[in-house]
């Protein structure tokens, strides 16, 4: 990929006026991971992942902690998704990483899946390589909500809006679909 041409397309599609080195590093890490996996060939998947990260990281393209650390949200308290409290570990499972991983159960699931202790060390979701693993495994295998990229982007379907259900229902689905189409244009 021609990085300069890509950066120019990001500007021309009004995604960024200027791309800083951290944003570029995050984008290229995701693009490189996609291109390294020979099983991933649908660029719409990559565009949608980039749009998701663009939105979920407030355009920083760095694995970040959720602003407010879950304040006002149930997952920002010591409560599981079934609304039962937990005492151990003494951690809060607010959003972290490229996709803002939340809830005790998701940290547990991804920790087991990736063979790392995310329950005791939720800050590991902020490491670039782990955040990329969570992004790719979660979106391609449907580990967040039970639906994956293949459901919305395949030979018969291209659904930029409902693809948001992979991460978080239809919250911000319209705007993320716009970002995704812009990223698609930048990739082609």
PDB file of C-alpha atoms in Angstrom:
ATOM      1  CA  UNK A   1       0.000   0.000   0.000  1.00  0.00           C
ATOM      2  CA  UNK A   2       1.198   3.459  -0.847  1.00  0.00           C
ATOM      3  CA  UNK A   3       1.027   5.237   2.529  1.00  0.00           C
ATOM      4  CA  UNK A   4       1.216   8.746   1.082  1.00  0.00           C
ATOM      5  CA  UNK A   5      -1.610   8.086  -1.380  1.00  0.00           C
ATOM      6  CA  UNK A   6      -3.645   6.520   1.425  1.00  0.00           C
ATOM      7  CA  UNK A   7      -3.115   9.563   3.663  1.00  0.00           C
ATOM      8  CA  UNK A   8      -4.114  11.853   0.816  1.00  0.00           C
ATOM      9  CA  UNK A   9      -7.321   9.861   0.297  1.00  0.00           C
ATOM     10  CA  UNK A  10      -8.077  10.127   4.037  1.00  0.00           C
ATOM     11  CA  UNK A  11      -7.863  13.904   3.633  1.00  0.00           C
ATOM     12  CA  UNK A  12      -9.907  14.007   0.430  1.00  0.00           C
ATOM     13  CA  UNK A  13     -12.712  11.989   2.054  1.00  0.00           C
ATOM     14  CA  UNK A  14     -12.664  14.316   5.083  1.00  0.00           C
ATOM     15  CA  UNK A  15     -11.686  11.639   7.575  1.00  0.00           C
ATOM     16  CA  UNK A  16      -8.638  13.643   8.693  1.00  0.00           C
ATOM     17  CA  UNK A  17      -7.172  17.004   7.832  1.00  0.00           C
ATOM     18  CA  UNK A  18      -3.777  15.665   8.872  1.00  0.00           C
ATOM     19  CA  UNK A  19      -2.918  12.164  10.008  1.00  0.00           C
ATOM     20  CA  UNK A  20      -0.502  12.019  12.936  1.00  0.00           C
ATOM     21  CA  UNK A  21       2.033   9.238  13.407  1.00  0.00           C
ATOM     22  CA  UNK A  22      -0.061   7.453  16.043  1.00  0.00           C
ATOM     23  CA  UNK A  23      -3.179   7.414  13.888  1.00  0.00           C
ATOM     24  CA  UNK A  24      -1.168   6.154  10.944  1.00  0.00           C
ATOM     25  CA  UNK A  25       0.516   3.499  13.093  1.00  0.00           C
ATOM     26  CA  UNK A  26      -2.862   2.191  14.269  1.00  0.00           C
ATOM     27  CA  UNK A  27      -4.384   2.158  10.798  1.00  0.00           C
ATOM     28  CA  UNK A  28      -1.370   0.467   9.247  1.00  0.00           C
ATOM     29  CA  UNK A  29      -1.262  -2.147  12.021  1.00  0.00           C
ATOM     30  CA  UNK A  30      -4.873  -3.069  11.236  1.00  0.00           C
ATOM     31  CA  UNK A  31      -4.296  -3.026   7.468  1.00  0.00           C
ATOM     32  CA  UNK A  32      -1.138  -5.126   7.812  1.00  0.00           C
ATOM     33  CA  UNK A  33      -2.938  -7.665  10.011  1.00  0.00           C
ATOM     34  CA  UNK A  34      -5.720  -7.929   7.443  1.00  0.00           C
ATOM     35  CA  UNK A  35      -3.306  -8.335   4.540  1.00  0.00           C
ATOM     36  CA  UNK A  36      -1.208 -10.909   6.432  1.00  0.00           C
ATOM     37  CA  UNK A  37      -4.248 -13.167   6.858  1.00  0.00           C
ATOM     38  CA  UNK A  38      -4.748 -14.849   3.479  1.00  0.00           C
ATOM     39  CA  UNK A  39      -8.257 -15.950   4.521  1.00  0.00           C
ATOM     40  CA  UNK A  40      -9.392 -12.320   4.680  1.00  0.00           C
ATOM     41  CA  UNK A  41     -10.005 -11.006   1.200  1.00  0.00           C
ATOM     42  CA  UNK A  42     -13.126  -8.831   1.379  1.00  0.00           C
ATOM     43  CA  UNK A  43     -11.918  -5.229   1.665  1.00  0.00           C
ATOM     44  CA  UNK A  44     -15.370  -4.247   2.948  1.00  0.00           C
ATOM     45  CA  UNK A  45     -14.495  -6.126   6.135  1.00  0.00           C
ATOM     46  CA  UNK A  46     -11.319  -4.099   6.506  1.00  0.00           C
ATOM     47  CA  UNK A  47     -13.148  -0.843   5.776  1.00  0.00           C
ATOM     48  CA  UNK A  48     -15.765  -1.650   8.396  1.00  0.00           C
ATOM     49  CA  UNK A  49     -13.114  -2.559  10.977  1.00  0.00           C
ATOM     50  CA  UNK A  50     -11.284   0.706  10.296  1.00  0.00           C
ATOM     51  CA  UNK A  51     -14.533   2.668  10.635  1.00  0.00           C
ATOM     52  CA  UNK A  52     -15.329   0.916  13.902  1.00  0.00           C
ATOM     53  CA  UNK A  53     -11.921   1.729  15.357  1.00  0.00           C
ATOM     54  CA  UNK A  54     -12.128   5.295  14.028  1.00  0.00           C
ATOM     55  CA  UNK A  55     -15.375   5.753  15.946  1.00  0.00           C
ATOM     56  CA  UNK A  56     -14.606   3.733  19.077  1.00  0.00           C
ATOM     57  CA  UNK A  57     -11.230   5.428  19.672  1.00  0.00           C
ATOM     58  CA  UNK A  58     -12.458   8.980  19.023  1.00  0.00           C
ATOM     59  CA  UNK A  59     -10.411   8.999  15.799  1.00  0.00           C
ATOM     60  CA  UNK A  60      -7.113   8.397  17.649  1.00  0.00           C
ATOM     61  CA  UNK A  61      -6.570   4.886  16.228  1.00  0.00           C
ATOM     62  CA  UNK A  62      -4.926   3.998  19.501  1.00  0.00           C
ATOM     63  CA  UNK A  63      -6.286   1.475  21.980  1.00  0.00           C
ATOM     64  CA  UNK A  64      -7.838   3.782  24.569  1.00  0.00           C
ATOM     65  CA  UNK A  65      -9.776   3.636  27.814  1.00  0.00           C
ATOM     66  CA  UNK A  66     -13.400   4.669  27.638  1.00  0.00           C
ATOM     67  CA  UNK A  67     -13.908   8.278  28.600  1.00  0.00           C
ATOM     68  CA  UNK A  68     -15.445   8.330  32.076  1.00  0.00           C
ATOM     69  CA  UNK A  69     -14.450   4.700  32.734  1.00  0.00           C
ATOM     70  CA  UNK A  70     -18.026   3.463  32.487  1.00  0.00           C
ATOM     71  CA  UNK A  71     -19.520   6.098  34.785  1.00  0.00           C
ATOM     72  CA  UNK A  72     -23.295   5.902  34.652  1.00  0.00           C
ATOM     73  CA  UNK A  73     -23.197   2.482  32.945  1.00  0.00           C
ATOM     74  CA  UNK A  74     -23.854  -0.856  34.580  1.00  0.00           C
ATOM     75  CA  UNK A  75     -20.563  -2.304  33.320  1.00  0.00           C
ATOM     76  CA  UNK A  76     -18.836   0.597  35.105  1.00  0.00           C
ATOM     77  CA  UNK A  77     -19.859  -1.036  38.391  1.00  0.00           C
ATOM     78  CA  UNK A  78     -19.013  -4.444  39.799  1.00  0.00           C
ATOM     79  CA  UNK A  79     -21.988  -6.034  38.055  1.00  0.00           C
ATOM     80  CA  UNK A  80     -22.117  -8.837  35.500  1.00  0.00           C
ATOM     81  CA  UNK A  81     -24.423  -8.791  32.485  1.00  0.00           C
ATOM     82  CA  UNK A  82     -26.975 -10.877  34.419  1.00  0.00           C
ATOM     83  CA  UNK A  83     -27.001  -7.954  36.909  1.00  0.00           C
ATOM     84  CA  UNK A  84     -25.433 -10.066  39.655  1.00  0.00           C
ATOM     85  CA  UNK A  85     -22.564  -8.418  41.500  1.00  0.00           C
ATOM     86  CA  UNK A  86     -19.058  -9.833  41.636  1.00  0.00           C
ATOM     87  CA  UNK A  87     -16.380  -9.193  44.235  1.00  0.00           C
ATOM     88  CA  UNK A  88     -13.326 -10.705  42.622  1.00  0.00           C
ATOM     89  CA  UNK A  89     -11.282  -9.630  40.854  1.00  0.00           C
ATOM     90  CA  UNK A  90     -11.432  -6.123  42.228  1.00  0.00           C
ATOM     91  CA  UNK A  91     -11.586  -4.582  38.733  1.00  0.00           C
ATOM     92  CA  UNK A  92     -14.057  -2.644  36.596  1.00  0.00           C
ATOM     93  CA  UNK A  93     -14.659  -3.797  33.040  1.00  0.00           C
ATOM     94  CA  UNK A  94     -15.354  -0.542  31.245  1.00  0.00           C
ATOM     95  CA  UNK A  95     -14.422  -0.009  27.607  1.00  0.00           C
ATOM     96  CA  UNK A  96     -10.828  -0.523  26.584  1.00  0.00           C
ATOM     97  CA  UNK A  97      -8.987  -1.044  23.338  1.00  0.00           C
ATOM     98  CA  UNK A  98      -9.885  -0.550  19.704  1.00  0.00           C
ATOM     99  CA  UNK A  99     -13.500  -1.710  20.155  1.00  0.00           C
ATOM    100  CA  UNK A 100     -14.096  -0.621  23.739  1.00  0.00           C
ATOM    101  CA  UNK A 101     -14.411  -4.110  25.193  1.00  0.00           C
ATOM    102  CA  UNK A 102     -16.872  -3.972  28.111  1.00  0.00           C
ATOM    103  CA  UNK A 103     -18.418  -6.267  30.745  1.00  0.00           C
ATOM    104  CA  UNK A 104     -16.871  -8.896  32.985  1.00  0.00           C
ATOM    105  CA  UNK A 105     -18.084 -11.712  30.713  1.00  0.00           C
ATOM    106  CA  UNK A 106     -16.425 -10.276  27.598  1.00  0.00           C
ATOM    107  CA  UNK A 107     -13.098  -9.800  29.343  1.00  0.00           C
ATOM    108  CA  UNK A 108     -13.371 -13.383  30.588  1.00  0.00           C
ATOM    109  CA  UNK A 109     -14.328 -14.743  27.147  1.00  0.00           C
ATOM    110  CA  UNK A 110     -11.598 -12.916  25.245  1.00  0.00           C
ATOM    111  CA  UNK A 111      -9.032 -13.683  27.912  1.00  0.00           C
ATOM    112  CA  UNK A 112      -9.723 -17.399  27.590  1.00  0.00           C
ATOM    113  CA  UNK A 113      -9.859 -17.182  23.803  1.00  0.00           C
ATOM    114  CA  UNK A 114      -6.521 -15.348  23.597  1.00  0.00           C
ATOM    115  CA  UNK A 115      -4.989 -17.282  26.518  1.00  0.00           C
ATOM    116  CA  UNK A 116      -4.273 -14.171  28.584  1.00  0.00           C
ATOM    117  CA  UNK A 117      -5.641 -13.085  31.960  1.00  0.00           C
ATOM    118  CA  UNK A 118      -7.857 -10.157  30.995  1.00  0.00           C
ATOM    119  CA  UNK A 119      -9.975 -10.540  34.129  1.00  0.00           C
ATOM    120  CA  UNK A 120      -7.080  -9.746  36.447  1.00  0.00           C
ATOM    121  CA  UNK A 121      -5.298  -7.488  33.972  1.00  0.00           C
ATOM    122  CA  UNK A 122      -7.971  -5.710  31.906  1.00  0.00           C
ATOM    123  CA  UNK A 123      -5.399  -3.072  30.923  1.00  0.00           C
ATOM    124  CA  UNK A 124      -3.857  -5.677  28.593  1.00  0.00           C
ATOM    125  CA  UNK A 125      -6.697  -4.819  26.194  1.00  0.00           C
ATOM    126  CA  UNK A 126      -4.842  -1.532  25.664  1.00  0.00           C
ATOM    127  CA  UNK A 127      -1.792  -3.211  24.149  1.00  0.00           C
ATOM    128  CA  UNK A 128      -1.763  -2.763  20.365  1.00  0.00           C
ATOM    129  CA  UNK A 129      -1.290  -6.437  19.484  1.00  0.00           C
ATOM    130  CA  UNK A 130      -3.960  -7.617  21.920  1.00  0.00           C
ATOM    131  CA  UNK A 131      -6.373  -4.905  20.833  1.00  0.00           C
ATOM    132  CA  UNK A 132      -5.894  -6.000  17.222  1.00  0.00           C
ATOM    133  CA  UNK A 133      -6.513  -9.642  18.186  1.00  0.00           C
ATOM    134  CA  UNK A 134      -9.728  -8.672  19.989  1.00  0.00           C
ATOM    135  CA  UNK A 135     -10.848  -6.585  17.003  1.00  0.00           C
ATOM    136  CA  UNK A 136     -10.192  -9.285  14.400  1.00  0.00           C
ATOM    137  CA  UNK A 137     -11.375 -12.307  16.370  1.00  0.00           C
ATOM    138  CA  UNK A 138     -14.433 -10.509  17.675  1.00  0.00           C
ATOM    139  CA  UNK A 139     -15.585  -9.098  14.343  1.00  0.00           C
ATOM    140  CA  UNK A 140     -14.733 -12.048  12.104  1.00  0.00           C
ATOM    141  CA  UNK A 141     -15.980 -14.752  14.477  1.00  0.00           C
ATOM    142  CA  UNK A 142     -18.942 -12.944  16.019  1.00  0.00           C
ATOM    143  CA  UNK A 143     -17.587 -13.046  19.561  1.00  0.00           C
ATOM    144  CA  UNK A 144     -19.065  -9.701  20.632  1.00  0.00           C
ATOM    145  CA  UNK A 145     -22.764 -10.131  19.890  1.00  0.00           C
ATOM    146  CA  UNK A 146     -23.046 -13.412  17.986  1.00  0.00           C
ATOM    147  CA  UNK A 147     -22.946 -11.897  14.489  1.00  0.00           C
ATOM    148  CA  UNK A 148     -19.888 -11.353  12.309  1.00  0.00           C
ATOM    149  CA  UNK A 149     -18.676  -9.501   9.247  1.00  0.00           C
ATOM    150  CA  UNK A 150     -19.590 -12.365   6.915  1.00  0.00           C
ATOM    151  CA  UNK A 151     -23.240 -11.878   7.778  1.00  0.00           C
ATOM    152  CA  UNK A 152     -23.287  -8.301   6.465  1.00  0.00           C
ATOM    153  CA  UNK A 153     -20.659  -8.426   3.725  1.00  0.00           C
ATOM    154  CA  UNK A 154     -20.750 -11.392   1.372  1.00  0.00           C
ATOM    155  CA  UNK A 155     -21.601 -12.224  -2.260  1.00  0.00           C
ATOM    156  CA  UNK A 156     -25.298 -11.513  -1.706  1.00  0.00           C
ATOM    157  CA  UNK A 157     -25.251  -8.759   0.876  1.00  0.00           C
ATOM    158  CA  UNK A 158     -23.622  -5.426   1.594  1.00  0.00           C
ATOM    159  CA  UNK A 159     -25.185  -3.855   4.676  1.00  0.00           C
ATOM    160  CA  UNK A 160     -23.067  -1.027   6.049  1.00  0.00           C
ATOM    161  CA  UNK A 161     -25.704   0.084   8.582  1.00  0.00           C
ATOM    162  CA  UNK A 162     -26.718  -3.201  10.204  1.00  0.00           C
ATOM    163  CA  UNK A 163     -23.086  -4.306  10.408  1.00  0.00           C
ATOM    164  CA  UNK A 164     -22.967  -2.224  13.593  1.00  0.00           C
ATOM    165  CA  UNK A 165     -24.819  -5.113  15.268  1.00  0.00           C
ATOM    166  CA  UNK A 166     -21.454  -6.907  15.309  1.00  0.00           C
ATOM    167  CA  UNK A 167     -20.338  -4.548  18.081  1.00  0.00           C
ATOM    168  CA  UNK A 168     -23.183  -2.631  19.667  1.00  0.00           C
ATOM    169  CA  UNK A 169     -26.712  -2.941  18.300  1.00  0.00           C
ATOM    170  CA  UNK A 170     -27.521   0.000  16.057  1.00  0.00           C
ATOM    171  CA  UNK A 171     -25.891   2.631  18.266  1.00  0.00           C
ATOM    172  CA  UNK A 172     -24.304   5.186  15.886  1.00  0.00           C
ATOM    173  CA  UNK A 173     -24.888   2.778  12.975  1.00  0.00           C
ATOM    174  CA  UNK A 174     -25.605   5.477  10.379  1.00  0.00           C
ATOM    175  CA  UNK A 175     -22.514   7.560  11.047  1.00  0.00           C
ATOM    176  CA  UNK A 176     -20.242   4.513  11.235  1.00  0.00           C
ATOM    177  CA  UNK A 177     -21.654   3.299   7.909  1.00  0.00           C
ATOM    178  CA  UNK A 178     -20.635   6.639   6.391  1.00  0.00           C
ATOM    179  CA  UNK A 179     -17.136   6.300   7.831  1.00  0.00           C
ATOM    180  CA  UNK A 180     -16.923   2.730   6.520  1.00  0.00           C
ATOM    181  CA  UNK A 181     -17.834   3.747   2.981  1.00  0.00           C
ATOM    182  CA  UNK A 182     -15.230   6.505   3.122  1.00  0.00           C
ATOM    183  CA  UNK A 183     -12.577   4.048   4.324  1.00  0.00           C
ATOM    184  CA  UNK A 184     -13.610   1.696   1.519  1.00  0.00           C
ATOM    185  CA  UNK A 185     -12.994   4.471  -0.975  1.00  0.00           C
ATOM    186  CA  UNK A 186      -9.607   5.146   0.614  1.00  0.00           C
ATOM    187  CA  UNK A 187      -8.642   1.477   0.282  1.00  0.00           C
ATOM    188  CA  UNK A 188      -9.568   1.154  -3.395  1.00  0.00           C
TER     189      UNK A 188
END
